[in-house]
Amino acid sequence: MSPAGLDQILDSARSRAGLAQATCHQLRHTCLTRLREAGMALEAVQAQAGHASIESTRIYLHLADDWLASQYRRAAEAIDAQLLAGKPLPDNDTASSGLSVVDRERIRGRS
């Protein structure tokens, strides 16, 4: 496919969607963000994007506030459940919350 052909397809899709502007780069951001919001691990999104640095991937994503809040609530509920069960909180257990260490640090505001 030629660059002109891709532009024609994008222009047509943009017109049908009623968008004044939409670039391939913006669509890439949107796709990667939606993959993360759908539950894909940050490391998997990084691989999909071809980023060498996980930090590049984190900057690339435009996560909705409600998604971040839901992730925080999920983690807080897992922590509360562990505390109520009398279990100590492991420092690096990501399985219980479903969050990667990077995501937990981001939610805690340490990044």
Backbone as JSON Lines, residues from 0, in Angstrom:
{"i":0,"aa":"M","n":[0.85,-1.17,0.0],"ca":[0.0,0.0,0.0],"c":[0.9,1.24,0.0]}
{"i":1,"aa":"S","n":[0.51,2.18,-0.76],"ca":[1.29,3.42,-0.87],"c":[0.88,4.39,0.24]}
{"i":2,"aa":"P","n":[1.72,5.36,0.56],"ca":[1.34,6.39,1.54],"c":[0.06,7.12,1.12]}
{"i":3,"aa":"A","n":[-0.1,7.38,-0.17],"ca":[-1.3,8.06,-0.65],"c":[-2.55,7.19,-0.43]}
{"i":4,"aa":"G","n":[-2.4,5.88,-0.63],"ca":[-3.51,4.96,-0.4],"c":[-3.92,4.92,1.07]}
{"i":5,"aa":"L","n":[-2.94,4.91,1.94],"ca":[-3.21,4.94,3.38],"c":[-3.89,6.25,3.77]}
{"i":6,"aa":"D","n":[-3.41,7.36,3.22],"ca":[-4.05,8.66,3.49],"c":[-5.5,8.66,3.04]}
{"i":7,"aa":"Q","n":[-5.77,8.05,1.9],"ca":[-7.14,8.0,1.37],"c":[-8.05,7.19,2.31]}
{"i":8,"aa":"I","n":[-7.55,6.06,2.78],"ca":[-8.32,5.23,3.7],"c":[-8.58,5.98,5.01]}
{"i":9,"aa":"L","n":[-7.55,6.63,5.53],"ca":[-7.68,7.38,6.78],"c":[-8.64,8.55,6.6]}
{"i":10,"aa":"D","n":[-8.54,9.26,5.49],"ca":[-9.45,10.39,5.22],"c":[-10.9,9.92,5.16]}
{"i":11,"aa":"S","n":[-11.12,8.79,4.52],"ca":[-12.47,8.25,4.41],"c":[-13.01,7.84,5.78]}
{"i":12,"aa":"A","n":[-12.19,7.16,6.57],"ca":[-12.61,6.74,7.91],"c":[-12.87,7.94,8.8]}
{"i":13,"aa":"R","n":[-12.02,8.94,8.71],"ca":[-12.18,10.16,9.5],"c":[-13.49,10.84,9.14]}
{"i":14,"aa":"S","n":[-13.79,10.91,7.86],"ca":[-15.02,11.54,7.39],"c":[-16.25,10.79,7.9]}
{"i":15,"aa":"R","n":[-16.22,9.45,7.79],"ca":[-17.35,8.64,8.26],"c":[-17.56,8.77,9.76]}
{"i":16,"aa":"A","n":[-16.47,8.94,10.5],"ca":[-16.56,9.07,11.96],"c":[-16.9,10.49,12.39]}
{"i":17,"aa":"G","n":[-16.89,11.43,11.45],"ca":[-17.2,12.81,11.79],"c":[-16.09,13.5,12.56]}
{"i":18,"aa":"L","n":[-14.86,13.08,12.34],"ca":[-13.72,13.66,13.03],"c":[-13.05,14.72,12.16]}
{"i":19,"aa":"A","n":[-12.72,15.82,12.78],"ca":[-12.01,16.87,12.05],"c":[-10.56,16.48,11.81]}
{"i":20,"aa":"Q","n":[-10.0,15.72,12.75],"ca":[-8.59,15.33,12.64],"c":[-8.39,13.96,13.25]}
{"i":21,"aa":"A","n":[-7.61,13.15,12.58],"ca":[-7.2,11.85,13.11],"c":[-6.0,11.4,12.29]}
{"i":22,"aa":"T","n":[-4.87,11.27,12.95],"ca":[-3.66,10.83,12.27],"c":[-3.36,9.38,12.61]}
{"i":23,"aa":"C","n":[-2.52,8.75,11.82],"ca":[-2.11,7.37,12.13],"c":[-1.46,7.31,13.51]}
{"i":24,"aa":"H","n":[-0.69,8.32,13.86],"ca":[-0.02,8.35,15.16],"c":[-1.06,8.44,16.29]}
{"i":25,"aa":"Q","n":[-2.08,9.25,16.11],"ca":[-3.14,9.34,17.13],"c":[-3.87,8.0,17.27]}
{"i":26,"aa":"L","n":[-4.11,7.34,16.15],"ca":[-4.77,6.03,16.2],"c":[-3.89,5.01,16.92]}
{"i":27,"aa":"R","n":[-2.58,5.1,16.74],"ca":[-1.65,4.21,17.43],"c":[-1.75,4.43,18.94]}
{"i":28,"aa":"H","n":[-1.75,5.69,19.37],"ca":[-1.91,6.0,20.79],"c":[-3.21,5.4,21.32]}
{"i":29,"aa":"T","n":[-4.29,5.62,20.58],"ca":[-5.61,5.14,21.0],"c":[-5.63,3.62,21.1]}
{"i":30,"aa":"C","n":[-5.09,2.95,20.09],"ca":[-5.07,1.48,20.1],"c":[-4.31,0.95,21.31]}
{"i":31,"aa":"L","n":[-3.13,1.47,21.56],"ca":[-2.32,0.99,22.68],"c":[-2.99,1.29,24.02]}
{"i":32,"aa":"T","n":[-3.62,2.46,24.12],"ca":[-4.33,2.81,25.35],"c":[-5.49,1.85,25.59]}
{"i":33,"aa":"R","n":[-6.26,1.55,24.56],"ca":[-7.41,0.64,24.71],"c":[-6.95,-0.77,25.06]}
{"i":34,"aa":"L","n":[-5.82,-1.21,24.51],"ca":[-5.29,-2.52,24.88],"c":[-4.98,-2.57,26.37]}
{"i":35,"aa":"R","n":[-4.35,-1.52,26.89],"ca":[-4.02,-1.47,28.31],"c":[-5.28,-1.43,29.16]}
{"i":36,"aa":"E","n":[-6.25,-0.61,28.75],"ca":[-7.49,-0.51,29.51],"c":[-8.28,-1.82,29.48]}
{"i":37,"aa":"A","n":[-8.07,-2.63,28.44],"ca":[-8.75,-3.92,28.34],"c":[-8.06,-5.0,29.18]}
{"i":38,"aa":"G","n":[-6.96,-4.63,29.82],"ca":[-6.3,-5.58,30.73],"c":[-4.98,-6.13,30.25]}
{"i":39,"aa":"M","n":[-4.52,-5.71,29.08],"ca":[-3.22,-6.2,28.61],"c":[-2.14,-5.67,29.55]}
{"i":40,"aa":"A","n":[-1.23,-6.54,29.93],"ca":[-0.13,-6.15,30.81],"c":[0.69,-5.04,30.16]}
{"i":41,"aa":"L","n":[1.19,-4.13,30.98],"ca":[1.97,-3.02,30.48],"c":[3.16,-3.5,29.66]}
{"i":42,"aa":"E","n":[3.79,-4.58,30.11],"ca":[4.93,-5.13,29.38],"c":[4.52,-5.67,28.01]}
{"i":43,"aa":"A","n":[3.31,-6.22,27.91],"ca":[2.81,-6.7,26.62],"c":[2.51,-5.53,25.69]}
{"i":44,"aa":"V","n":[1.96,-4.45,26.23],"ca":[1.71,-3.26,25.42],"c":[3.05,-2.7,24.94]}
{"i":45,"aa":"Q","n":[4.04,-2.71,25.81],"ca":[5.39,-2.26,25.44],"c":[5.91,-3.07,24.26]}
{"i":46,"aa":"A","n":[5.76,-4.38,24.32],"ca":[6.23,-5.24,23.23],"c":[5.45,-4.96,21.95]}
{"i":47,"aa":"Q","n":[4.15,-4.8,22.07],"ca":[3.31,-4.5,20.9],"c":[3.73,-3.19,20.25]}
{"i":48,"aa":"A","n":[4.08,-2.2,21.08],"ca":[4.47,-0.89,20.57],"c":[5.89,-0.88,20.02]}
{"i":49,"aa":"G","n":[6.68,-1.86,20.44],"ca":[8.07,-1.9,20.01],"c":[8.95,-0.91,20.76]}
{"i":50,"aa":"H","n":[8.52,-0.54,21.96],"ca":[9.28,0.4,22.78],"c":[10.41,-0.32,23.51]}
{"i":51,"aa":"A","n":[11.57,0.28,23.55],"ca":[12.69,-0.29,24.3],"c":[12.51,-0.04,25.8]}
{"i":52,"aa":"S","n":[11.86,1.05,26.15],"ca":[11.7,1.45,27.54],"c":[10.24,1.38,27.97]}
{"i":53,"aa":"I","n":[10.0,0.8,29.14],"ca":[8.64,0.76,29.69],"c":[8.15,2.17,29.97]}
{"i":54,"aa":"E","n":[9.06,3.07,30.29],"ca":[8.68,4.46,30.55],"c":[8.11,5.11,29.29]}
{"i":55,"aa":"S","n":[8.67,4.79,28.14],"ca":[8.12,5.31,26.88],"c":[6.68,4.86,26.71]}
{"i":56,"aa":"T","n":[6.42,3.62,27.04],"ca":[5.06,3.08,26.92],"c":[4.12,3.79,27.87]}
{"i":57,"aa":"R","n":[4.54,4.01,29.09],"ca":[3.69,4.69,30.07],"c":[3.35,6.1,29.62]}
{"i":58,"aa":"I","n":[4.31,6.81,29.04],"ca":[4.08,8.16,28.55],"c":[3.12,8.11,27.36]}
{"i":59,"aa":"Y","n":[3.25,7.09,26.56],"ca":[2.46,6.94,25.34],"c":[0.98,6.77,25.61]}
{"i":60,"aa":"L","n":[0.65,6.11,26.72],"ca":[-0.74,5.8,27.04],"c":[-1.47,7.02,27.58]}
{"i":61,"aa":"H","n":[-2.73,7.09,27.25],"ca":[-3.59,8.18,27.73],"c":[-4.76,7.54,28.47]}
{"i":62,"aa":"L","n":[-4.46,7.1,29.68],"ca":[-5.44,6.35,30.44],"c":[-6.48,7.28,31.04]}
{"i":63,"aa":"A","n":[-7.72,6.84,30.93],"ca":[-8.84,7.62,31.47],"c":[-8.79,7.61,32.99]}
{"i":64,"aa":"D","n":[-9.2,8.7,33.59],"ca":[-9.22,8.81,35.05],"c":[-10.08,7.72,35.68]}
{"i":65,"aa":"D","n":[-11.21,7.39,35.06],"ca":[-12.07,6.36,35.63],"c":[-11.42,4.99,35.58]}
{"i":66,"aa":"W","n":[-10.61,4.73,34.55],"ca":[-9.89,3.46,34.48],"c":[-8.86,3.39,35.6]}
{"i":67,"aa":"L","n":[-8.1,4.48,35.78],"ca":[-7.11,4.5,36.85],"c":[-7.77,4.34,38.21]}
{"i":68,"aa":"A","n":[-8.91,4.99,38.4],"ca":[-9.63,4.88,39.66],"c":[-10.1,3.45,39.9]}
{"i":69,"aa":"S","n":[-10.58,2.79,38.84],"ca":[-11.03,1.4,39.0],"c":[-9.86,0.48,39.34]}
{"i":70,"aa":"Q","n":[-8.69,0.73,38.77],"ca":[-7.51,-0.07,39.09],"c":[-7.09,0.16,40.53]}
{"i":71,"aa":"Y","n":[-7.17,1.4,40.98],"ca":[-6.84,1.7,42.37],"c":[-7.81,0.99,43.31]}
{"i":72,"aa":"R","n":[-9.11,1.07,43.0],"ca":[-10.11,0.41,43.85],"c":[-9.87,-1.1,43.91]}
{"i":73,"aa":"R","n":[-9.56,-1.7,42.78],"ca":[-9.3,-3.14,42.73],"c":[-8.11,-3.5,43.61]}
{"i":74,"aa":"A","n":[-7.06,-2.71,43.52],"ca":[-5.88,-2.96,44.34],"c":[-6.19,-2.75,45.82]}
{"i":75,"aa":"A","n":[-6.93,-1.69,46.14],"ca":[-7.29,-1.4,47.54],"c":[-8.15,-2.52,48.12]}
{"i":76,"aa":"E","n":[-9.07,-3.04,47.33],"ca":[-9.91,-4.15,47.8],"c":[-9.07,-5.39,48.07]}
{"i":77,"aa":"A","n":[-8.1,-5.66,47.22],"ca":[-7.22,-6.82,47.43],"c":[-6.39,-6.64,48.7]}
{"i":78,"aa":"I","n":[-5.9,-5.42,48.92],"ca":[-5.12,-5.13,50.13],"c":[-6.0,-5.28,51.36]}
{"i":79,"aa":"D","n":[-7.21,-4.72,51.31],"ca":[-8.13,-4.83,52.44],"c":[-8.45,-6.29,52.76]}
{"i":80,"aa":"A","n":[-8.67,-7.08,51.72],"ca":[-8.98,-8.5,51.92],"c":[-7.82,-9.21,52.58]}
{"i":81,"aa":"Q","n":[-6.6,-8.89,52.19],"ca":[-5.42,-9.52,52.81],"c":[-5.29,-9.09,54.26]}
{"i":82,"aa":"L","n":[-5.52,-7.83,54.53],"ca":[-5.42,-7.34,55.9],"c":[-6.48,-7.97,56.79]}
{"i":83,"aa":"L","n":[-7.71,-8.07,56.28],"ca":[-8.79,-8.67,57.06],"c":[-8.54,-10.15,57.32]}
{"i":84,"aa":"A","n":[-7.85,-10.81,56.41],"ca":[-7.53,-12.23,56.57],"c":[-6.3,-12.42,57.45]}
{"i":85,"aa":"G","n":[-5.68,-11.32,57.88],"ca":[-4.51,-11.4,58.72],"c":[-3.24,-11.77,57.99]}
{"i":86,"aa":"K","n":[-3.26,-11.61,56.67],"ca":[-2.07,-11.95,55.87],"c":[-1.2,-10.71,55.72]}
{"i":87,"aa":"P","n":[0.11,-10.9,55.79],"ca":[1.0,-9.76,55.54],"c":[0.96,-9.39,54.06]}
{"i":88,"aa":"L","n":[1.19,-8.13,53.79],"ca":[1.21,-7.66,52.41],"c":[2.58,-7.87,51.81]}
{"i":89,"aa":"P","n":[2.69,-8.7,50.79],"ca":[3.98,-8.88,50.14],"c":[4.37,-7.62,49.39]}
{"i":90,"aa":"D","n":[5.65,-7.35,49.32],"ca":[6.13,-6.13,48.67],"c":[6.01,-6.18,47.17]}
{"i":91,"aa":"N","n":[6.12,-7.36,46.57],"ca":[6.12,-7.42,45.12],"c":[5.1,-8.39,44.55]}
{"i":92,"aa":"D","n":[4.04,-8.68,45.27],"ca":[3.02,-9.6,44.77],"c":[2.08,-8.86,43.83]}
{"i":93,"aa":"T","n":[2.17,-9.18,42.55],"ca":[1.29,-8.54,41.58],"c":[0.09,-9.41,41.25]}
{"i":94,"aa":"A","n":[0.15,-10.67,41.6],"ca":[-0.95,-11.57,41.24],"c":[-2.24,-11.21,41.99]}
{"i":95,"aa":"S","n":[-2.12,-10.82,43.25],"ca":[-3.32,-10.56,44.04],"c":[-4.08,-9.33,43.57]}
{"i":96,"aa":"S","n":[-3.38,-8.36,43.06],"ca":[-4.06,-7.14,42.63],"c":[-4.25,-7.09,41.13]}
{"i":97,"aa":"G","n":[-3.55,-7.93,40.39],"ca":[-3.62,-7.88,38.94],"c":[-2.83,-6.73,38.36]}
{"i":98,"aa":"L","n":[-2.07,-6.05,39.17],"ca":[-1.29,-4.9,38.72],"c":[0.18,-5.23,38.7]}
{"i":99,"aa":"S","n":[0.88,-4.67,37.74],"ca":[2.32,-4.83,37.72],"c":[2.94,-3.94,38.79]}
{"i":100,"aa":"V","n":[4.17,-4.19,39.13],"ca":[4.87,-3.36,40.11],"c":[4.9,-1.91,39.62]}
{"i":101,"aa":"V","n":[5.14,-1.7,38.33],"ca":[5.18,-0.35,37.77],"c":[3.84,0.35,37.97]}
{"i":102,"aa":"D","n":[2.74,-0.38,37.69],"ca":[1.41,0.22,37.87],"c":[1.13,0.55,39.33]}
{"i":103,"aa":"R","n":[1.54,-0.35,40.24],"ca":[1.3,-0.07,41.66],"c":[2.07,1.16,42.1]}
{"i":104,"aa":"E","n":[3.3,1.29,41.63],"ca":[4.09,2.47,41.99],"c":[3.46,3.74,41.41]}
{"i":105,"aa":"R","n":[2.94,3.65,40.2],"ca":[2.29,4.81,39.59],"c":[1.06,5.23,40.4]}
{"i":106,"aa":"I","n":[0.26,4.24,40.81],"ca":[-0.93,4.54,41.6],"c":[-0.54,5.13,42.94]}
{"i":107,"aa":"R","n":[0.53,4.63,43.53],"ca":[0.99,5.16,44.81],"c":[1.61,6.53,44.67]}
{"i":108,"aa":"G","n":[1.86,6.96,43.43],"ca":[2.41,8.3,43.2],"c":[3.91,8.38,43.35]}
{"i":109,"aa":"R","n":[4.58,7.26,43.18],"ca":[6.04,7.25,43.36],"c":[6.79,7.39,42.05]}
{"i":110,"aa":"S","n":[6.06,7.54,40.95],"ca":[6.78,7.65,39.69],"c":[6.56,9.0,39.06]}
